[in-house]
Every structure is written in C-alpha cells, then in structure tokens.
mmCIF file of C-alpha atoms and ligand atoms in Angstrom:
data_model
loop_
_atom_site.group_PDB
_atom_site.id
_atom_site.type_symbol
_atom_site.label_atom_id
_atom_site.label_comp_id
_atom_site.label_asym_id
_atom_site.label_seq_id
_atom_site.Cartn_x
_atom_site.Cartn_y
_atom_site.Cartn_z
ATOM 1 C CA MET A 15 -22.436 0.908 26.183
ATOM 2 C CA ILE A 16 -21.548 -2.456 24.638
ATOM 3 C CA GLY A 17 -18.605 -4.436 25.981
ATOM 4 C CA GLU A 18 -15.561 -5.933 24.307
ATOM 5 C CA SER A 19 -17.087 -9.366 23.678
ATOM 6 C CA GLU A 20 -20.193 -7.879 22.036
ATOM 7 C CA ILE A 21 -18.036 -5.653 19.855
ATOM 8 C CA ILE A 22 -16.067 -8.649 18.613
ATOM 9 C CA GLU A 23 -19.203 -10.752 18.195
ATOM 10 C CA ARG A 24 -21.209 -8.071 16.369
ATOM 11 C CA TYR A 25 -18.607 -6.403 14.202
ATOM 12 C CA PHE A 26 -15.639 -8.677 13.694
ATOM 13 C CA ARG A 27 -16.941 -12.220 13.710
ATOM 14 C CA GLU A 28 -19.740 -12.327 11.177
ATOM 15 C CA GLY A 29 -19.647 -11.614 7.480
ATOM 16 C CA PHE A 30 -15.926 -11.936 6.830
ATOM 17 C CA VAL A 31 -14.740 -14.378 4.190
ATOM 18 C CA GLY A 32 -13.786 -17.754 5.647
ATOM 19 C CA GLY A 33 -10.173 -18.730 5.295
ATOM 20 C CA ARG A 34 -8.335 -21.750 4.047
ATOM 21 C CA GLY A 35 -6.733 -23.796 6.785
ATOM 22 C CA VAL A 36 -8.470 -22.043 9.709
ATOM 23 C CA MET A 37 -8.941 -24.809 12.272
ATOM 24 C CA THR A 38 -9.958 -22.388 15.066
ATOM 25 C CA GLY A 39 -10.622 -18.722 14.336
ATOM 26 C CA ILE A 40 -11.954 -15.899 16.515
ATOM 27 C CA GLY A 41 -13.222 -16.923 19.952
ATOM 28 C CA ASP A 42 -10.452 -18.917 21.586
ATOM 29 C CA ASP A 43 -7.239 -17.661 23.172
ATOM 30 C CA ALA A 44 -5.474 -17.880 19.823
ATOM 31 C CA ALA A 45 -6.157 -19.020 16.286
ATOM 32 C CA VAL A 46 -5.065 -22.446 15.074
ATOM 33 C CA LEU A 47 -4.027 -22.603 11.424
ATOM 34 C CA ARG A 48 -2.850 -25.225 9.022
ATOM 35 C CA ALA A 49 0.147 -24.217 6.895
ATOM 36 C CA PRO A 50 -0.797 -24.250 3.163
ATOM 37 C CA SER A 51 1.705 -26.892 2.005
ATOM 38 C CA ASP A 52 5.321 -27.969 2.221
ATOM 39 C CA ALA A 53 5.957 -26.306 -1.108
ATOM 40 C CA ASP A 54 5.126 -22.855 0.320
ATOM 41 C CA GLU A 55 6.764 -20.327 2.598
ATOM 42 C CA ILE A 56 4.887 -18.088 5.031
ATOM 43 C CA VAL A 57 5.059 -14.286 4.573
ATOM 44 C CA ILE A 58 4.108 -11.974 7.474
ATOM 45 C CA SER A 59 3.871 -8.214 7.744
ATOM 46 C CA CYS A 60 2.393 -5.728 10.199
ATOM 47 C CA ASP A 61 1.443 -2.057 9.893
ATOM 48 C CA THR A 62 0.054 0.407 12.403
ATOM 49 C CA LEU A 63 -2.154 3.340 11.441
ATOM 50 C CA ILE A 64 -2.441 6.137 14.003
ATOM 51 C CA GLU A 65 -5.026 8.890 13.816
ATOM 52 C CA GLY A 66 -3.353 12.217 13.098
ATOM 53 C CA VAL A 67 -0.165 10.501 11.904
ATOM 54 C CA HIS A 68 -1.187 8.118 9.103
ATOM 55 C CA PHE A 69 -4.638 9.475 8.408
ATOM 56 C CA PRO A 70 -6.402 12.756 9.171
ATOM 57 C CA LYS A 71 -8.425 13.029 12.379
ATOM 58 C CA GLN A 72 -11.865 11.458 12.082
ATOM 59 C CA ASP A 73 -14.616 14.041 11.860
ATOM 60 C CA SER A 74 -17.963 14.466 10.174
ATOM 61 C CA THR A 75 -16.329 14.630 6.731
ATOM 62 C CA THR A 76 -14.377 11.368 7.020
ATOM 63 C CA HIS A 77 -15.895 7.933 6.829
ATOM 64 C CA ALA A 78 -14.941 5.055 9.052
ATOM 65 C CA THR A 79 -15.805 2.747 6.124
ATOM 66 C CA ASP A 80 -12.892 4.198 4.196
ATOM 67 C CA LEU A 81 -10.598 3.923 7.205
ATOM 68 C CA GLY A 82 -11.477 0.228 7.658
ATOM 69 C CA TYR A 83 -10.770 -0.378 3.991
ATOM 70 C CA ARG A 84 -7.497 1.499 4.023
ATOM 71 C CA CYS A 85 -6.114 -0.165 7.183
ATOM 72 C CA LEU A 86 -6.240 -3.560 5.514
ATOM 73 C CA ALA A 87 -5.347 -2.388 1.992
ATOM 74 C CA VAL A 88 -2.012 -0.876 3.063
ATOM 75 C CA ASN A 89 -1.100 -4.142 4.757
ATOM 76 C CA LEU A 90 -2.096 -6.188 1.716
ATOM 77 C CA SER A 91 0.182 -3.946 -0.304
ATOM 78 C CA ASP A 92 3.163 -5.373 1.614
ATOM 79 C CA LEU A 93 2.070 -8.900 0.678
ATOM 80 C CA ALA A 94 1.725 -7.764 -2.942
ATOM 81 C CA ALA A 95 5.273 -6.385 -2.870
ATOM 82 C CA MET A 96 6.514 -9.812 -1.747
ATOM 83 C CA GLY A 97 4.542 -11.633 -4.443
ATOM 84 C CA ALA A 98 2.529 -13.381 -1.727
ATOM 85 C CA ASP A 99 -1.011 -14.772 -1.694
ATOM 86 C CA PRO A 100 -3.067 -13.426 1.240
ATOM 87 C CA LEU A 101 -4.305 -15.996 3.751
ATOM 88 C CA TRP A 102 -5.162 -14.533 7.176
ATOM 89 C CA PHE A 103 -5.043 -11.321 9.180
ATOM 90 C CA THR A 104 -5.355 -10.125 12.779
ATOM 91 C CA LEU A 105 -6.645 -6.757 13.953
ATOM 92 C CA ALA A 106 -5.565 -4.922 17.105
ATOM 93 C CA LEU A 107 -7.920 -1.980 17.505
ATOM 94 C CA SER A 108 -7.620 0.775 20.076
ATOM 95 C CA MET A 109 -10.415 3.353 20.082
ATOM 96 C CA PRO A 110 -11.648 6.080 22.391
ATOM 97 C CA GLY A 111 -15.129 4.580 22.831
ATOM 98 C CA ALA A 112 -17.527 1.968 21.503
ATOM 99 C CA ASP A 113 -19.472 4.073 18.987
ATOM 100 C CA GLU A 114 -21.650 1.529 17.211
ATOM 101 C CA ASN A 115 -22.193 3.633 14.092
ATOM 102 C CA TRP A 116 -18.467 4.033 13.760
ATOM 103 C CA LEU A 117 -17.876 0.315 14.385
ATOM 104 C CA ARG A 118 -20.498 -0.655 11.797
ATOM 105 C CA GLU A 119 -18.860 1.524 9.169
ATOM 106 C CA PHE A 120 -15.282 0.600 10.066
ATOM 107 C CA SER A 121 -15.929 -3.144 10.054
ATOM 108 C CA GLY A 122 -17.937 -2.749 6.828
ATOM 109 C CA GLY A 123 -14.972 -1.230 4.993
ATOM 110 C CA LEU A 124 -12.642 -3.804 6.485
ATOM 111 C CA ARG A 125 -14.955 -6.618 5.384
ATOM 112 C CA GLU A 126 -15.177 -5.221 1.871
ATOM 113 C CA CYS A 127 -11.411 -5.107 1.474
ATOM 114 C CA ALA A 128 -11.035 -8.570 3.035
ATOM 115 C CA ALA A 129 -13.593 -10.028 0.606
ATOM 116 C CA GLU A 130 -11.820 -8.515 -2.418
ATOM 117 C CA ALA A 131 -8.518 -10.071 -1.385
ATOM 118 C CA ASN A 132 -10.086 -13.272 -0.024
ATOM 119 C CA ILE A 133 -8.304 -12.958 3.312
ATOM 120 C CA ALA A 134 -9.801 -14.226 6.596
ATOM 121 C CA LEU A 135 -9.902 -12.312 9.906
ATOM 122 C CA ILE A 136 -8.658 -14.853 12.461
ATOM 123 C CA GLY A 137 -8.282 -12.836 15.661
ATOM 124 C CA GLY A 138 -7.145 -9.644 17.274
ATOM 125 C CA ASP A 139 -7.410 -7.449 20.308
ATOM 126 C CA THR A 140 -9.804 -4.665 21.240
ATOM 127 C CA CYS A 141 -9.080 -1.953 23.766
ATOM 128 C CA ARG A 142 -9.866 1.632 24.745
ATOM 129 C CA GLY A 143 -7.318 4.321 23.945
ATOM 130 C CA PRO A 144 -6.413 6.701 21.130
ATOM 131 C CA LEU A 145 -7.605 5.615 17.670
ATOM 132 C CA VAL A 146 -4.909 3.208 16.468
ATOM 133 C CA CYS A 147 -5.348 0.247 14.174
ATOM 134 C CA THR A 148 -2.671 -2.426 13.863
ATOM 135 C CA ILE A 149 -3.137 -5.175 11.324
ATOM 136 C CA GLN A 150 -0.937 -8.167 10.768
ATOM 137 C CA VAL A 151 -1.285 -9.991 7.467
ATOM 138 C CA ILE A 152 -0.120 -13.507 6.761
ATOM 139 C CA GLY A 153 0.298 -14.940 3.293
ATOM 140 C CA SER A 154 2.181 -17.584 1.407
ATOM 141 C CA VAL A 155 4.509 -17.797 -1.540
ATOM 142 C CA PRO A 156 5.982 -20.837 -3.342
ATOM 143 C CA LYS A 157 9.381 -21.733 -1.858
ATOM 144 C CA GLY A 158 12.153 -19.376 -2.874
ATOM 145 C CA GLN A 159 9.893 -17.126 -4.969
ATOM 146 C CA ALA A 160 9.321 -14.191 -2.602
ATOM 147 C CA LEU A 161 10.092 -10.847 -4.259
ATOM 148 C CA LEU A 162 12.890 -9.145 -2.355
ATOM 149 C CA ARG A 163 14.406 -5.661 -2.424
ATOM 150 C CA SER A 164 17.888 -7.017 -2.903
ATOM 151 C CA GLY A 165 18.060 -8.404 -6.443
ATOM 152 C CA ALA A 166 18.325 -5.314 -8.682
ATOM 153 C CA ALA A 167 21.335 -5.257 -11.039
ATOM 154 C CA ALA A 168 22.914 -2.557 -13.228
ATOM 155 C CA GLY A 169 21.093 -2.374 -16.557
ATOM 156 C CA ASP A 170 17.708 -3.471 -15.151
ATOM 157 C CA ALA A 171 14.728 -1.319 -16.087
ATOM 158 C CA ILE A 172 12.753 0.338 -13.283
ATOM 159 C CA TYR A 173 8.967 0.203 -13.493
ATOM 160 C CA VAL A 174 6.033 1.483 -11.477
ATOM 161 C CA SER A 175 2.437 0.301 -11.603
ATOM 162 C CA GLY A 176 -0.609 2.572 -11.828
ATOM 163 C CA ASP A 177 -0.115 6.297 -11.323
ATOM 164 C CA LEU A 178 1.496 8.275 -8.527
ATOM 165 C CA GLY A 179 0.836 11.419 -6.524
ATOM 166 C CA ALA A 180 -2.952 11.426 -6.065
ATOM 167 C CA ALA A 181 -2.938 10.618 -2.351
ATOM 168 C CA ALA A 182 -0.135 13.096 -1.624
ATOM 169 C CA ALA A 183 -1.925 15.784 -3.655
ATOM 170 C CA TRP A 184 -5.080 15.238 -1.633
ATOM 171 C CA LEU A 185 -3.211 15.466 1.700
ATOM 172 C CA GLN A 186 -1.549 18.653 0.451
ATOM 173 C CA SER A 187 -4.929 20.104 -0.455
ATOM 174 C CA LEU A 188 -6.025 19.667 3.180
ATOM 175 C CA GLU A 189 -3.185 21.924 4.264
ATOM 176 C CA ASN A 190 -3.501 24.633 1.644
ATOM 177 C CA ASP A 191 -7.172 24.849 0.909
ATOM 178 C CA GLY A 192 -8.204 26.777 -2.132
ATOM 179 C CA ASP A 193 -7.599 24.587 -5.137
ATOM 180 C CA THR A 194 -10.440 22.094 -5.137
ATOM 181 C CA GLU A 195 -10.429 20.681 -8.677
ATOM 182 C CA ASP A 196 -10.863 16.928 -8.840
ATOM 183 C CA LEU A 197 -10.447 16.535 -5.104
ATOM 184 C CA ALA A 198 -13.016 13.742 -4.787
ATOM 185 C CA GLY A 199 -11.042 11.465 -7.119
ATOM 186 C CA LEU A 200 -7.788 12.206 -5.310
ATOM 187 C CA GLU A 201 -9.427 11.670 -1.934
ATOM 188 C CA ARG A 202 -10.705 8.266 -3.027
ATOM 189 C CA LYS A 203 -7.204 7.233 -4.023
ATOM 190 C CA PHE A 204 -5.984 8.109 -0.540
ATOM 191 C CA TRP A 205 -8.701 6.222 1.336
ATOM 192 C CA ARG A 206 -9.108 3.283 -1.021
ATOM 193 C CA PRO A 207 -5.712 2.232 -2.310
ATOM 194 C CA THR A 208 -5.679 -0.963 -4.360
ATOM 195 C CA ALA A 209 -3.071 -3.464 -3.234
ATOM 196 C CA GLN A 210 -1.454 -4.816 -6.414
ATOM 197 C CA LEU A 211 -1.783 -8.469 -5.429
ATOM 198 C CA ALA A 212 -2.323 -9.918 -8.911
ATOM 199 C CA LEU A 213 0.650 -7.994 -10.258
ATOM 200 C CA GLY A 214 2.852 -9.091 -7.347
ATOM 201 C CA LYS A 215 2.084 -12.736 -8.105
ATOM 202 C CA GLU A 216 2.889 -12.274 -11.782
ATOM 203 C CA LEU A 217 6.199 -10.646 -10.883
ATOM 204 C CA ARG A 218 7.433 -13.772 -9.059
ATOM 205 C CA GLN A 219 10.338 -15.114 -11.070
ATOM 206 C CA ARG A 220 10.146 -12.058 -13.354
ATOM 207 C CA ALA A 221 11.174 -9.029 -11.265
ATOM 208 C CA SER A 222 14.699 -8.818 -9.867
ATOM 209 C CA ALA A 223 13.525 -6.594 -6.964
ATOM 210 C CA ALA A 224 10.265 -5.045 -5.766
ATOM 211 C CA ILE A 225 8.845 -2.738 -3.103
ATOM 212 C CA ASP A 226 5.483 -1.131 -2.504
ATOM 213 C CA ILE A 227 5.382 2.659 -2.521
ATOM 214 C CA SER A 228 4.195 3.798 0.879
ATOM 215 C CA ASP A 229 6.648 6.559 1.749
ATOM 216 C CA GLY A 230 7.121 7.963 -1.762
ATOM 217 C CA LEU A 231 8.720 6.589 -4.935
ATOM 218 C CA VAL A 232 12.124 8.196 -4.398
ATOM 219 C CA CYS A 233 12.344 7.104 -0.775
ATOM 220 C CA ASP A 234 11.175 3.550 -1.493
ATOM 221 C CA LEU A 235 13.299 3.126 -4.631
ATOM 222 C CA ALA A 236 16.294 4.218 -2.526
ATOM 223 C CA ARG A 237 15.531 1.208 -0.291
ATOM 224 C CA ILE A 238 15.842 -1.127 -3.288
ATOM 225 C CA LEU A 239 19.116 0.585 -4.234
ATOM 226 C CA ARG A 240 20.546 0.182 -0.734
ATOM 227 C CA ALA A 241 19.462 -3.446 -0.447
ATOM 228 C CA SER A 242 20.852 -4.258 -3.919
ATOM 229 C CA ASN A 243 24.030 -2.118 -3.735
ATOM 230 C CA VAL A 244 23.259 -0.273 -6.950
ATOM 231 C CA GLY A 245 22.356 3.218 -8.176
ATOM 232 C CA ALA A 246 19.659 4.477 -10.542
ATOM 233 C CA LYS A 247 18.744 7.093 -13.108
ATOM 234 C CA LEU A 248 15.147 8.277 -12.944
ATOM 235 C CA GLN A 249 13.402 10.099 -15.782
ATOM 236 C CA LEU A 250 11.052 12.371 -13.881
ATOM 237 C CA GLU A 251 8.945 13.203 -16.956
ATOM 238 C CA LYS A 252 8.054 9.512 -17.347
ATOM 239 C CA THR A 253 6.331 9.398 -13.941
ATOM 240 C CA PRO A 254 2.733 8.258 -14.526
ATOM 241 C CA LEU A 255 0.160 10.748 -13.203
ATOM 242 C CA CYS A 256 -3.603 10.437 -12.974
ATOM 243 C CA GLU A 257 -5.573 12.705 -15.324
ATOM 244 C CA ALA A 258 -6.344 15.301 -12.671
ATOM 245 C CA LEU A 259 -2.643 15.784 -11.903
ATOM 246 C CA ALA A 260 -1.449 15.519 -15.513
ATOM 247 C CA ARG A 261 -3.698 18.507 -16.314
ATOM 248 C CA ARG A 262 -2.062 20.756 -13.720
ATOM 249 C CA SER A 263 -0.120 23.663 -15.144
ATOM 250 C CA GLU A 264 3.132 23.356 -13.196
ATOM 251 C CA HIS A 265 4.126 20.009 -14.660
ATOM 252 C CA GLU A 266 7.637 19.696 -13.233
ATOM 253 C CA LYS A 267 6.478 20.696 -9.760
ATOM 254 C CA THR A 268 3.608 18.187 -9.904
ATOM 255 C CA LEU A 269 5.989 15.421 -10.971
ATOM 256 C CA LYS A 270 8.328 16.230 -8.088
ATOM 257 C CA MET A 271 5.419 16.127 -5.676
ATOM 258 C CA ALA A 272 4.322 12.756 -7.125
ATOM 259 C CA VAL A 273 7.730 11.083 -6.697
ATOM 260 C CA ALA A 274 8.363 12.591 -3.251
ATOM 261 C CA GLY A 275 4.904 12.150 -1.735
ATOM 262 C CA GLY A 276 3.710 8.846 -0.321
ATOM 263 C CA ASP A 277 0.586 6.728 0.152
ATOM 264 C CA ASP A 278 0.427 5.494 -3.450
ATOM 265 C CA TYR A 279 0.586 1.760 -2.670
ATOM 266 C CA GLN A 280 1.696 0.978 -6.183
ATOM 267 C CA LEU A 281 4.604 -1.388 -6.838
ATOM 268 C CA CYS A 282 8.040 -0.209 -7.909
ATOM 269 C CA PHE A 283 10.068 -3.064 -9.382
ATOM 270 C CA THR A 284 13.066 -3.835 -11.543
ATOM 271 C CA VAL A 285 13.346 -6.293 -14.428
ATOM 272 C CA SER A 286 16.221 -7.325 -16.653
ATOM 273 C CA ARG A 287 16.254 -5.781 -20.127
ATOM 274 C CA GLY A 288 15.076 -8.920 -21.912
ATOM 275 C CA ARG A 289 11.737 -8.887 -20.144
ATOM 276 C CA GLN A 290 10.214 -5.666 -21.422
ATOM 277 C CA ALA A 291 7.993 -7.336 -24.036
ATOM 278 C CA GLU A 292 6.699 -9.669 -21.344
ATOM 279 C CA LEU A 293 5.731 -6.654 -19.251
ATOM 280 C CA ALA A 294 3.819 -5.112 -22.129
ATOM 281 C CA ARG A 295 1.833 -8.359 -22.296
ATOM 282 C CA LEU A 296 1.252 -8.334 -18.548
ATOM 283 C CA GLU A 297 -0.031 -4.773 -18.778
ATOM 284 C CA GLN A 298 -2.742 -5.959 -21.203
ATOM 285 C CA GLU A 299 -3.597 -9.108 -19.270
ATOM 286 C CA LEU A 300 -3.958 -7.395 -15.894
ATOM 287 C CA ASN A 301 -5.354 -4.184 -17.350
ATOM 288 C CA ILE A 302 -2.942 -2.097 -15.312
ATOM 289 C CA ARG A 303 -0.577 0.660 -16.323
ATOM 290 C CA LEU A 304 3.103 -0.369 -16.098
ATOM 291 C CA THR A 305 5.513 2.466 -16.815
ATOM 292 C CA ARG A 306 9.232 2.325 -17.316
ATOM 293 C CA ILE A 307 10.651 5.284 -15.395
ATOM 294 C CA GLY A 308 14.398 4.680 -15.336
ATOM 295 C CA GLU A 309 17.297 2.323 -15.141
ATOM 296 C CA ILE A 310 19.487 0.713 -12.496
ATOM 297 C CA THR A 311 23.128 1.841 -12.652
ATOM 298 C CA GLU A 312 26.397 0.838 -11.037
ATOM 299 C CA GLY A 313 27.484 2.756 -7.964
ATOM 300 C CA ASP A 314 25.077 3.991 -5.330
ATOM 301 C CA ASN A 315 23.691 7.291 -6.620
ATOM 302 C CA LEU A 316 20.077 8.043 -7.369
ATOM 303 C CA GLU A 317 20.126 10.646 -10.146
ATOM 304 C CA ILE A 318 16.934 12.325 -11.262
ATOM 305 C CA PHE A 319 16.503 14.014 -14.664
ATOM 306 C CA TYR A 320 13.727 16.114 -16.122
ATOM 307 C CA HIS A 321 14.066 15.886 -19.908
ATOM 308 C CA ASP A 322 17.819 15.198 -19.525
ATOM 309 C CA ARG A 323 18.373 18.101 -17.097
ATOM 310 C CA PRO A 324 19.530 16.956 -13.628
ATOM 311 C CA VAL A 325 17.084 17.991 -10.895
ATOM 312 C CA SER A 326 17.009 17.625 -7.136
ATOM 313 C CA LEU A 327 14.138 17.220 -4.719
ATOM 314 C CA ASP A 328 13.961 19.379 -1.612
ATOM 315 C CA HIS A 329 12.199 16.784 0.434
ATOM 316 C CA ALA A 330 11.355 13.190 -0.242
ATOM 317 C CA GLY A 331 9.342 10.657 1.648
ATOM 318 C CA HIS A 332 7.748 10.277 4.997
ATOM 319 C CA ARG A 333 10.029 9.487 7.893
ATOM 320 C CA HIS A 334 9.001 9.228 11.517
ATOM 321 C CA PHE A 335 12.316 9.660 13.275
ATOM 322 C CA THR A 336 14.585 11.675 10.994
ATOM 323 C CA GLU A 337 14.300 15.086 9.410
HETATM 324 P P1 ADP B 409 -7.909 -12.487 25.460
HETATM 325 O O1 ADP B 409 -8.447 -11.857 26.680
HETATM 326 O O2 ADP B 409 -7.527 -13.936 25.617
HETATM 327 O O3 ADP B 409 -6.869 -11.664 24.775
HETATM 328 P P2 ADP B 409 -9.968 -11.344 23.908
HETATM 329 O O4 ADP B 409 -11.190 -11.164 24.712
HETATM 330 O O5 ADP B 409 -9.062 -10.190 23.684
HETATM 331 O O6 ADP B 409 -9.170 -12.574 24.474
HETATM 332 O O7 ADP B 409 -10.369 -11.911 22.480
HETATM 333 C C1 ADP B 409 -11.301 -12.947 22.344
HETATM 334 C C2 ADP B 409 -11.232 -13.480 20.943
HETATM 335 O O8 ADP B 409 -11.608 -12.451 20.042
HETATM 336 C C3 ADP B 409 -9.849 -13.923 20.525
HETATM 337 O O9 ADP B 409 -10.009 -15.010 19.642
HETATM 338 C C4 ADP B 409 -9.315 -12.719 19.775
HETATM 339 O O10 ADP B 409 -8.359 -13.126 18.818
HETATM 340 C C5 ADP B 409 -10.574 -12.169 19.144
HETATM 341 N N1 ADP B 409 -10.548 -10.702 18.948
HETATM 342 C C6 ADP B 409 -10.397 -9.724 19.879
HETATM 343 N N2 ADP B 409 -10.475 -8.500 19.325
HETATM 344 C C7 ADP B 409 -10.670 -8.696 18.002
HETATM 345 C C8 ADP B 409 -10.808 -7.836 16.897
HETATM 346 N N3 ADP B 409 -10.768 -6.498 17.009
HETATM 347 N N4 ADP B 409 -10.957 -8.401 15.672
HETATM 348 C C9 ADP B 409 -10.973 -9.730 15.547
HETATM 349 N N5 ADP B 409 -10.864 -10.593 16.529
HETATM 350 C C10 ADP B 409 -10.701 -10.098 17.767
HETATM 351 MG MG1 MG B 410 -7.106 -9.722 24.093
#
C-alpha cells in the first residue's frame, strides 16, 4: 500500500492550478504566501464534510470524483457569499485506507473544481480514519467591501439566485424510494453545486446583506434577519424551482420542501428598492436566474405566505446540535 508522502505526491501535488502569491506551496512544513495587496482584506472559511452526515456513504453507486468536487464547491460558496475572490485552499483528508482508484477520482473532482475557480491547493494533512474531508479556503476582497449578514434594512427586497430544492429532493428520494422521475438531474445538483463566485463579486457594494444557502433558505435567511435585527415576509409561491420540481403535482408541498431543505449553495441577498433594475441587468450579464422572493420588514418575525395565505413550516434547515 502506498504511504502518505506518495499519496500527496501522486494525487495532490500535480495538476492543480498554480496560485498567485504562492512563494512555497506543498512540500515544506507550511505554505508561504504573499498577501495580494494593501488594498485588499483576507477572507477565510473552513467546512468539514463527514461521510454519513454531509453526504451519503460511499458505495458502488457514488463517485469519489463528485465528492472531491463537492468538498471544494461548498467551501467556495462561503467565499462567494462574502463577495471574495478565491486564492488558496488547504485540504485535511482522513480516510479509511489508501485506495488508489478512489484517490484518483477524488483528486480529479477536486482538481476540476479548483481549476474552474482558479484556486490553488497549497497544503493539507493526510491521515487514516473515518472518511472526513476538511477544506479551508482563503480569498481576498477589496477593503471594506466584504458582503456581511448584518446590513439588511426594512424595505429591502430579498433575492435568491438559481433555483432551490433539487439537492434536498434528491436526498429525500434516497429515503423514500419509489418516485424516480428526473433523479439524475437532481442528483447532479447535489454532488456538483456551483459556487456563485461571479455573482458574489458583483454584489459587492450592491447588496445590503448576503448568505449562501447551505442549511435551507428559511434557516439561512433567519441568520440574516438575526444579524441585521429585522424581520421578513416571504412569498412562498415565488420560490424558484428547477423544471423537474416545478412539474410536481403537490406544488405547495414542493415549495415548502425547497425552502426548508438545504444543500442548494445559491446566494440569498437583500438589496435596497432602488436597485431592482440593476439586478435585472445583472441577471442578463451573468446569465443566472435572480428571483425576488420577499421583503425585509421591521421587527424580528419571518412570515411566510402562499398566495397571501399565511403558512408555517413543520421543520426547517439542518442543525447538528438542536432539534
Ligand atoms: P507534517 O508532518 O509536517 O505535517 P506532512 O507530511 O503532513 O507534513 O505534509 C507534507 C506536505 O504535504 C505539507 O506541505 C502539507 O501541507 C502537504 N500535504 C499533506 N497532506 C496534503 C493533502 N491532503 N493535500 C495537499 N497537501 C497536503
Ligand atoms: Mg501533517
């Protein structure tokens, strides 16, 4: 069986995009990096993905390529939500054994995602244990322009990018097998989320608050509301759905699933009223769907309506430590 150094050499050193400002990358005790410029601030985030918690157990039907892609994409999504430009990332990988086929696929997916975002792998750690992948991403943003959760104000419009619910619908389909329509498309959305990096950059100095949707729209929007000390009215029927979900017969139930479920990795953001025309332009330029789904209100309530009728959700969002 190959050892730790060979694993790093064979699968994590070659073929990744080179980074800006990497003085010393993989191979020494630590990486040495040059900060982009005095006009920038550094943005750092870290996410752990655990087998059986954040993704289904690996078996013959799952592909390590997809897992490699997803591990980095969900981290990039946090940079997108801050309006940051990706620079570098580290990878701490714990795995039960050194299966070279698995490593080839995993590092292939990781490399693909890294190339798309032009982010360099600058170091990490490799050990034996349960399958757990921790990635730390580092990016930069012009001074004072990071998108925070705390700037939403009453009267601001609430937007989401892309469409919601596909990943949650796919996870649900694993539990209650039976309904198999369009599963491949939904599955792809779970394994290959697109971090909205270009949108995040465009939202600098435009959005009053932003967050990426990892735990579900309602749960993540509530985080903006708490950080900004405001409330919101959501129009459930405005929630953008992908075609496969929009076709489903129980529309209201599907919408509730889409706003409660997680793993979308779209951006939810708020903008002042005057900026709506600008957003329509951005939608064209970036070729991405931007949907207005509600409005920020005074107070601290999140009220949800389905065609003007108040509705409640039984369960919203993924939480590790609370019910
Ligand atoms: P140390 O014993 O000092 O922690 P390691 O043998 O763990 O050193 O790592 C050697 C080099 O390889 C370091 O530069 C480290 O950052 C890098 N590295 C280790 N594991 C990975 C990995 N999974 N991906 C990328 N780089 C890694
Ligand atoms: Mg080490």
